[in-house]
GROMACS .gro file of C-alpha atoms in nm:
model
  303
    1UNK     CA    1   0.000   0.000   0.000
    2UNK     CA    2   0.180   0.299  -0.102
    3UNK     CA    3   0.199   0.648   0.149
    4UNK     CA    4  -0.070   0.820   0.019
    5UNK     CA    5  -0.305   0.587   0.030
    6UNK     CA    6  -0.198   0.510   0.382
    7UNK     CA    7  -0.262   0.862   0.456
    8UNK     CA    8  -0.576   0.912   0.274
    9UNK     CA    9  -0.690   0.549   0.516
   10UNK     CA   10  -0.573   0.760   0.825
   11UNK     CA   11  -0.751   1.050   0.721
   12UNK     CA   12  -1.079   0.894   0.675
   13UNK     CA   13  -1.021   0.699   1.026
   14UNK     CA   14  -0.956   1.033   1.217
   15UNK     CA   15  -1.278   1.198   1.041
   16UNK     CA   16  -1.488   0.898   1.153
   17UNK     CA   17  -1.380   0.927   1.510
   18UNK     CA   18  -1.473   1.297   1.510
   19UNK     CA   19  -1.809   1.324   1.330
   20UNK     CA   20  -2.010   1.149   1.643
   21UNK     CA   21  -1.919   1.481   1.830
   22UNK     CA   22  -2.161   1.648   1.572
   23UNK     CA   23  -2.437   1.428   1.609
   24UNK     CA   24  -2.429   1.234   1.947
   25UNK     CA   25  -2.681   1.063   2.081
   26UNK     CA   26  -2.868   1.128   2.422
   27UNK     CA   27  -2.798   1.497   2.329
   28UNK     CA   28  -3.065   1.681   2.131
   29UNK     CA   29  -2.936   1.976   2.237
   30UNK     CA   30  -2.617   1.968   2.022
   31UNK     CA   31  -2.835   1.769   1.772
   32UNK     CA   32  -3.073   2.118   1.743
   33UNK     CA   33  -2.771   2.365   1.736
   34UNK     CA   34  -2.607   2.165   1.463
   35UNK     CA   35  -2.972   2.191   1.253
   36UNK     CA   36  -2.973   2.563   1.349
   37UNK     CA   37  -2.571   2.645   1.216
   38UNK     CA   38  -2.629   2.473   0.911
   39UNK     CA   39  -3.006   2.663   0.879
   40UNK     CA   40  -2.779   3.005   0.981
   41UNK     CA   41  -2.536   2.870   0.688
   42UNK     CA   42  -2.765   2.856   0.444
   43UNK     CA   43  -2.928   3.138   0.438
   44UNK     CA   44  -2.583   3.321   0.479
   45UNK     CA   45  -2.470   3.163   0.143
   46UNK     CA   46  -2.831   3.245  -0.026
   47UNK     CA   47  -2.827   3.622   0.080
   48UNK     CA   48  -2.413   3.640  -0.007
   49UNK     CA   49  -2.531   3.511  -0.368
   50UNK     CA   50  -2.780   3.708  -0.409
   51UNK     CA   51  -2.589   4.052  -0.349
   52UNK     CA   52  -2.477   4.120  -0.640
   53UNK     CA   53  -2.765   4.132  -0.850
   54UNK     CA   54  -2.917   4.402  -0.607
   55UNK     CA   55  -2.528   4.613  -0.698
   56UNK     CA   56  -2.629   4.515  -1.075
   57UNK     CA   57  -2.972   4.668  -1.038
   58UNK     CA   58  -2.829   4.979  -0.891
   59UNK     CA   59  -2.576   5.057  -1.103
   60UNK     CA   60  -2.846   5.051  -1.418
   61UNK     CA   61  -3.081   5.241  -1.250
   62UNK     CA   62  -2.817   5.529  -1.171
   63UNK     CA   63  -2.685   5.490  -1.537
   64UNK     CA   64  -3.068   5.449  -1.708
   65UNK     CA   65  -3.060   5.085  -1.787
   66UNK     CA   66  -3.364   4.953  -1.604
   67UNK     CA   67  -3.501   4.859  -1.894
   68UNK     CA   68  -3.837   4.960  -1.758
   69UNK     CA   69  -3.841   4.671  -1.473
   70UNK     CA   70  -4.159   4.781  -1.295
   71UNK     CA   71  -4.016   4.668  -0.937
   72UNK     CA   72  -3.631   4.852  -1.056
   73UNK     CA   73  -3.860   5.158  -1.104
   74UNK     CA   74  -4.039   5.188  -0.775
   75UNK     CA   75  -3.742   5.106  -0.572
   76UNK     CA   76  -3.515   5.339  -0.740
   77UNK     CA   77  -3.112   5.359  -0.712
   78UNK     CA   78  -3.117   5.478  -0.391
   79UNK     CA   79  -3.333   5.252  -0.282
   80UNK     CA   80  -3.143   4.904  -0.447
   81UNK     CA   81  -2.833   5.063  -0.266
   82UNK     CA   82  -2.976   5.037   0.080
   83UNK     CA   83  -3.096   4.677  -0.006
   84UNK     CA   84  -2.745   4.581  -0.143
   85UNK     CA   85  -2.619   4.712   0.226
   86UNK     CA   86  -2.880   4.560   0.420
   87UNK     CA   87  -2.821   4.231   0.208
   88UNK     CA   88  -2.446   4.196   0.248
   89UNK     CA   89  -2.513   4.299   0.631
   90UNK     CA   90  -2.728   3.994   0.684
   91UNK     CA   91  -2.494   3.751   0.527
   92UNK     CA   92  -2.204   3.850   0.798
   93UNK     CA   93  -2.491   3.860   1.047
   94UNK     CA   94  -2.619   3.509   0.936
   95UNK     CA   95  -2.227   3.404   0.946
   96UNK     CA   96  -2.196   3.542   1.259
   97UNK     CA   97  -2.486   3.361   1.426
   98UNK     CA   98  -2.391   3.052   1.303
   99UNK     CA   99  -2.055   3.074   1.455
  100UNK     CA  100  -2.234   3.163   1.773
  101UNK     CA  101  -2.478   2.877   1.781
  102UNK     CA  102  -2.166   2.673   1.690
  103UNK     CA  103  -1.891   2.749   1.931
  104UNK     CA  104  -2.110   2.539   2.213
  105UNK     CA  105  -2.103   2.250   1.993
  106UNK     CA  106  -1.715   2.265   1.932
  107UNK     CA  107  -1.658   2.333   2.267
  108UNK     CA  108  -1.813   2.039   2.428
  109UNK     CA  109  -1.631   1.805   2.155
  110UNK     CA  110  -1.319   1.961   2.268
  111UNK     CA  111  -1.443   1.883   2.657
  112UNK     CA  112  -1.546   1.576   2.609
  113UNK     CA  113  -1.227   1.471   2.387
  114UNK     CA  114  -0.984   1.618   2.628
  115UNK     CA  115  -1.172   1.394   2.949
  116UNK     CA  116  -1.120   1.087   2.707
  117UNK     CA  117  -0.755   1.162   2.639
  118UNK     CA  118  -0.686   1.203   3.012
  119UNK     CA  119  -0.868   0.897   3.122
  120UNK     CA  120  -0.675   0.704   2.845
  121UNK     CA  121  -0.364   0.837   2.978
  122UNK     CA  122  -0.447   0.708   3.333
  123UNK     CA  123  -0.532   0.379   3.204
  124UNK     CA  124  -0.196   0.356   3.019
  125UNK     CA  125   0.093   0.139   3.226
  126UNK     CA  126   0.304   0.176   3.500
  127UNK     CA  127   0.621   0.100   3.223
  128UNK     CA  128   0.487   0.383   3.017
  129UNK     CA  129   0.451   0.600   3.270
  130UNK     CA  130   0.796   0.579   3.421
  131UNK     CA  131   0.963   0.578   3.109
  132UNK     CA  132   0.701   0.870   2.983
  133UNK     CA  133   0.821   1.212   2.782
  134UNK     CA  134   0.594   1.488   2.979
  135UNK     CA  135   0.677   1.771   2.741
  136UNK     CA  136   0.650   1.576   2.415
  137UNK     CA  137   0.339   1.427   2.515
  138UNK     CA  138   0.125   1.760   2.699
  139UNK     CA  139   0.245   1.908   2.360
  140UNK     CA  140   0.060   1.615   2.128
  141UNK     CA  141  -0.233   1.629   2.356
  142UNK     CA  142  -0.282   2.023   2.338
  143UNK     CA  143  -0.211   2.025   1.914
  144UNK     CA  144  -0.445   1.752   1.920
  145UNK     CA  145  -0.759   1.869   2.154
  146UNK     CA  146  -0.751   2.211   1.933
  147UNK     CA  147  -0.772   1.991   1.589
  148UNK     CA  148  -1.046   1.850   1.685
  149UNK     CA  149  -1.222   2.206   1.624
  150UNK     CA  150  -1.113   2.285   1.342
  151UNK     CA  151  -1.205   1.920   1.190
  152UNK     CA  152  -1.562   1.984   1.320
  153UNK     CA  153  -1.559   2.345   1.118
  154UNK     CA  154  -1.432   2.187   0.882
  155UNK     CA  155  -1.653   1.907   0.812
  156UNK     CA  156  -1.953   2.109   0.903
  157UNK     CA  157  -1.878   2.443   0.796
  158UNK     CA  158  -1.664   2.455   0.523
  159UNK     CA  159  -1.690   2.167   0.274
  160UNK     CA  160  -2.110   2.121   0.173
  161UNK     CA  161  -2.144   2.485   0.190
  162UNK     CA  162  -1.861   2.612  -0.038
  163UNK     CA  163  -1.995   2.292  -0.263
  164UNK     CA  164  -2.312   2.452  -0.202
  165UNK     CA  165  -2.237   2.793  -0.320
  166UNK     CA  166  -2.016   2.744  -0.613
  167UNK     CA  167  -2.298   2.525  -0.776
  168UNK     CA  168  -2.517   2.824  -0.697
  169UNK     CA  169  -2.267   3.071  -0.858
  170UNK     CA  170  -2.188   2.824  -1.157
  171UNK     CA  171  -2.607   2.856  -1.244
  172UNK     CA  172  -2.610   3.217  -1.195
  173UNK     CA  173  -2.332   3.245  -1.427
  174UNK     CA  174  -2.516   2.987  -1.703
  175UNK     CA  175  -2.880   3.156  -1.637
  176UNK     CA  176  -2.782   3.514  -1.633
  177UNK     CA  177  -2.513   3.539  -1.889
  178UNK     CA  178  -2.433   3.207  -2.093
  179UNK     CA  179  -2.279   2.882  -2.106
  180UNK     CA  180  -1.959   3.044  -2.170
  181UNK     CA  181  -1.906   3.169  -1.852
  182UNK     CA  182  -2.033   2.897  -1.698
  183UNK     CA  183  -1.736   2.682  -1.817
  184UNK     CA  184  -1.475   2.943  -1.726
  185UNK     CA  185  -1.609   2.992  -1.366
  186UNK     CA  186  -1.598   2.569  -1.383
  187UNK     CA  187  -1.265   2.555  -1.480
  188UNK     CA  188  -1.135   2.807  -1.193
  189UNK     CA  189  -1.271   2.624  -0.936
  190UNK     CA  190  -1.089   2.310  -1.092
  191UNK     CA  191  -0.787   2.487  -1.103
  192UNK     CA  192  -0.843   2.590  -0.808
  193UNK     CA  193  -0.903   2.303  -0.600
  194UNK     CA  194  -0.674   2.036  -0.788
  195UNK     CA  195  -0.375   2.307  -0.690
  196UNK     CA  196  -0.478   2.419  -0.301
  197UNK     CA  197  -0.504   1.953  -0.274
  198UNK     CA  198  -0.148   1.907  -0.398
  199UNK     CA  199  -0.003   2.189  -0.225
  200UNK     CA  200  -0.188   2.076   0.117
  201UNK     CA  201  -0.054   1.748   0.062
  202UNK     CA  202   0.307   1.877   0.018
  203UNK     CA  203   0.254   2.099   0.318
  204UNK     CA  204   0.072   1.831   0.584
  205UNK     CA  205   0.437   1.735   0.496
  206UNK     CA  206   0.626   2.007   0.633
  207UNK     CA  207   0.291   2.074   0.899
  208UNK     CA  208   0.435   1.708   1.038
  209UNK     CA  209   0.820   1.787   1.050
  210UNK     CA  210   0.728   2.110   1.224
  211UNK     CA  211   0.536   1.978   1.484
  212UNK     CA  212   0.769   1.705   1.540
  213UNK     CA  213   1.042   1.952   1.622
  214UNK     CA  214   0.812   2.171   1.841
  215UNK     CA  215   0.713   1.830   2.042
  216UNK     CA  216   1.117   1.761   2.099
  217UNK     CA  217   1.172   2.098   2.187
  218UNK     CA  218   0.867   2.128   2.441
  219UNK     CA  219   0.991   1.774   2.597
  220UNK     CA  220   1.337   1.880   2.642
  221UNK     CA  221   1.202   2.184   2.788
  222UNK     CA  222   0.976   2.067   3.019
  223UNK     CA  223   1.179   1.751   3.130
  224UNK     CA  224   1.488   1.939   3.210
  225UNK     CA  225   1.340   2.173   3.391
  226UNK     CA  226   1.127   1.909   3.624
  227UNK     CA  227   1.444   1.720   3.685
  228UNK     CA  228   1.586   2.082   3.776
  229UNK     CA  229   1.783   1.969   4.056
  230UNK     CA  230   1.976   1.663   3.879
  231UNK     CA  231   2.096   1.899   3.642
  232UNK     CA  232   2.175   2.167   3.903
  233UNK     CA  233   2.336   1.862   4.096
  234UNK     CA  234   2.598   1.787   3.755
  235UNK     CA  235   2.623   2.142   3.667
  236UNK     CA  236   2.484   2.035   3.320
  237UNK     CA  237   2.262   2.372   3.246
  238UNK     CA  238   2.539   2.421   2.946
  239UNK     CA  239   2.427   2.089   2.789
  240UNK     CA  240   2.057   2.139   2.845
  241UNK     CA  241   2.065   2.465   2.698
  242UNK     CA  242   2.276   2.332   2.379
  243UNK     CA  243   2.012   2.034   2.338
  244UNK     CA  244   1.718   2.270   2.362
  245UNK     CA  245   1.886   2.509   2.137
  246UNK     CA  246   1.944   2.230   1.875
  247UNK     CA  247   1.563   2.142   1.883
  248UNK     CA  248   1.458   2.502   1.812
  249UNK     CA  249   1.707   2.544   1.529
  250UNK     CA  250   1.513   2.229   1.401
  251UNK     CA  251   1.160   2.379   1.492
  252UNK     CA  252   1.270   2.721   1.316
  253UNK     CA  253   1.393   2.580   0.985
  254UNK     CA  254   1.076   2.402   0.942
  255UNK     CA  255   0.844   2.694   1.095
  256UNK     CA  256   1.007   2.870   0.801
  257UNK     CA  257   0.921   2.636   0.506
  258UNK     CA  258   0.558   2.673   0.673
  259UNK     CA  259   0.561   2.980   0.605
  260UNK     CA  260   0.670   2.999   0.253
  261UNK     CA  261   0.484   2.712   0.152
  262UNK     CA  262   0.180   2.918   0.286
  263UNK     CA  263   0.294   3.227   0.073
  264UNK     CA  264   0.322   3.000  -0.210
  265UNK     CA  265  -0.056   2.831  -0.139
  266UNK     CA  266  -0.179   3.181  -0.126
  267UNK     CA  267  -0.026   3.318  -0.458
  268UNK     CA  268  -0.120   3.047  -0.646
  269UNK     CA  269  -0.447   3.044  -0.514
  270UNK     CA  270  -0.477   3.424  -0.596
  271UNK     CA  271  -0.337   3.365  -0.931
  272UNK     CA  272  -0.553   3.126  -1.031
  273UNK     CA  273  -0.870   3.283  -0.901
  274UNK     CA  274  -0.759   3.661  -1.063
  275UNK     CA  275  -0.747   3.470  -1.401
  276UNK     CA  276  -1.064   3.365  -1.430
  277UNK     CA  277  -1.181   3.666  -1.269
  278UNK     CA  278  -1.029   3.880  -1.513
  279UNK     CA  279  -1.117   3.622  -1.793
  280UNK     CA  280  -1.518   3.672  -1.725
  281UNK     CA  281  -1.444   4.017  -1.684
  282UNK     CA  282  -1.351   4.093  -2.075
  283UNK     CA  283  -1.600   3.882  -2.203
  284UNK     CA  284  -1.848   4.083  -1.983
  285UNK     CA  285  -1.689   4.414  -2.095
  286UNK     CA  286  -1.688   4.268  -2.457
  287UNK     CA  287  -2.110   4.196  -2.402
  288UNK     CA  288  -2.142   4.535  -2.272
  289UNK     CA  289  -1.910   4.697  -2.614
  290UNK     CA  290  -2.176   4.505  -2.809
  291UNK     CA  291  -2.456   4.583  -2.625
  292UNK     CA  292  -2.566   4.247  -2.522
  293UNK     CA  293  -2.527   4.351  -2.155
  294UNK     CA  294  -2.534   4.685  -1.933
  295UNK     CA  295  -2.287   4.797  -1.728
  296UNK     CA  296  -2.435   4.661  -1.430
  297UNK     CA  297  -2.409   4.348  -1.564
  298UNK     CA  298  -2.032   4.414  -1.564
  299UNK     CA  299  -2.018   4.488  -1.247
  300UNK     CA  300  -2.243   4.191  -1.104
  301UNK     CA  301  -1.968   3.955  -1.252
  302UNK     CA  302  -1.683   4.143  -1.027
  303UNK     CA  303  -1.926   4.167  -0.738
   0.00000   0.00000   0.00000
């Protein structure tokens, strides 16, 4: 079985242990928050899509392009502003909210996974305890406790709503405009996501070595300074100092590939999302040249 499949296995293993935090049983109460995020969620996405065309509607009023839209007419420029406001207000609202229904259900995962990990621990050997590494292992436990957060966001939160709303903006584009655009706007969000998987994948990586060295660095920490008096005892506060040292030069080499594998992740992301921006861009401000659409239709595409 090669690595990445290994990994991929592991992955799917660590996302099955988690989900049961989102929907345990006996608890209706985290069952109904979980209903009313992703009910928060949705709406969020439907009012964020929906945005634009109130900034289109505007922008032809002001410039005479209503076409004589009986609803465009009564509400008047002014008018579509203050919805375009009020609309792109509720979507942070609805964001918000969900986050704030949310953070109880996260919370108690991380509660409830934390009491688990300790009981484990106590359950563990005498052996293992004697021969233990207390920094390395408070470390794991910490890095781990917090991932189980994000994993939650993450399965909730992130991936069935940006699904969600790229189907919705892929329509939009077909419906509105043409096919044309449609395919563009398809093949930036395959671009898109085939790039930000491989560079994850190169960067879980790096993620790994990093933590490794922060782990060796908090043990040797921690474990010299809770056998303080041994090394007090054999005047070895040089050495200790030296070791720790050594594990932070390993901790900062790999911090900094983090980091520039996150500027590269970001660029690349950027790039590819700019292009197609700018792609549906002159095709919208060719439309507009040949008076297939207005202005505000121009704009709705950057909005």
């Amino acid at each position: 079985m090669s690595d990445k499949t290994t990994e991929r296995s592991s992955n799917i293993r660590t996302l099955r242990r988690v989900a049961p935090y989102l929907w345990p049983k006996g608890e209706g109460w985290v069952k109904r928050r979980v209903v009313l995020s992703l009910t928060a969620l949705l709406i969020a996405r439907l009012v964020s899509v929906s945005t634009p065309f109130f900034y289109k509607a505007a922008v032809d009023s002001l410039g005479g392009e209503t076409r004589g839209e009986a609803w465009l007419l009564a509400i008047g420029a002014i008018g579509l502003t203050v919805a375009y406001g009020v609309a792109r207000l509720s979507a942070v609202g609805f964001n918000e909210l969900r986050d704030a229904i949310f953070v109880r259900v996260g919370q108690r995962a991380l509660r409830k996974l934390a009491l688990e990990t300790f009981r484990h621990i106590h359950r563990l050997s005498m052996r293992y305890h004697i021969t233990r590494k207390t920094g390395g292992l408070s470390r794991i436990i910490e890095r781990g406790v917090k991932g189980v957060d994000f994993l939650l966001r993450f399965m909730l939160l992130s991936v069935g709503p940006l699904i969600l709303e790229l189907s919705l903006v892929t329509i939009i584009f077909a419906v509105v405009f043409d096919w044309r655009y449609a395919v563009v706007v398809m093949i930036t969000i395959a671009l898109y996501v085939t790039y930000t998987f491989k560079i994850t994948e190169w960067r879980v990586k790096i993620r790994r070595q990093m933590n490794e060295q922060d782990t060796d660095a908090n043990q040797k920490a921690i474990d010299s300074l809770l056998n303080f008096e041994t090394v007090k005892y054999f005047g070895a506060e040089g050495r200790e100092a030296d070791r720790y040292d050594v594990a932070m030069a390993g901790y900062e080499k790999a911090a900094v590939k983090t980091g520039q594998s996150l500027s590269a992740l970001n660029f690349g992301q950027s790039l590819i999302i700019t292009t197609g921006l700018v792609i549906v861009m002159v095709m919208a401000a060719i439309g507009v040249q040949q008076g297939i659409l207005t202005v505000g239709d121009f704009v709705m595409v950057n909005a």
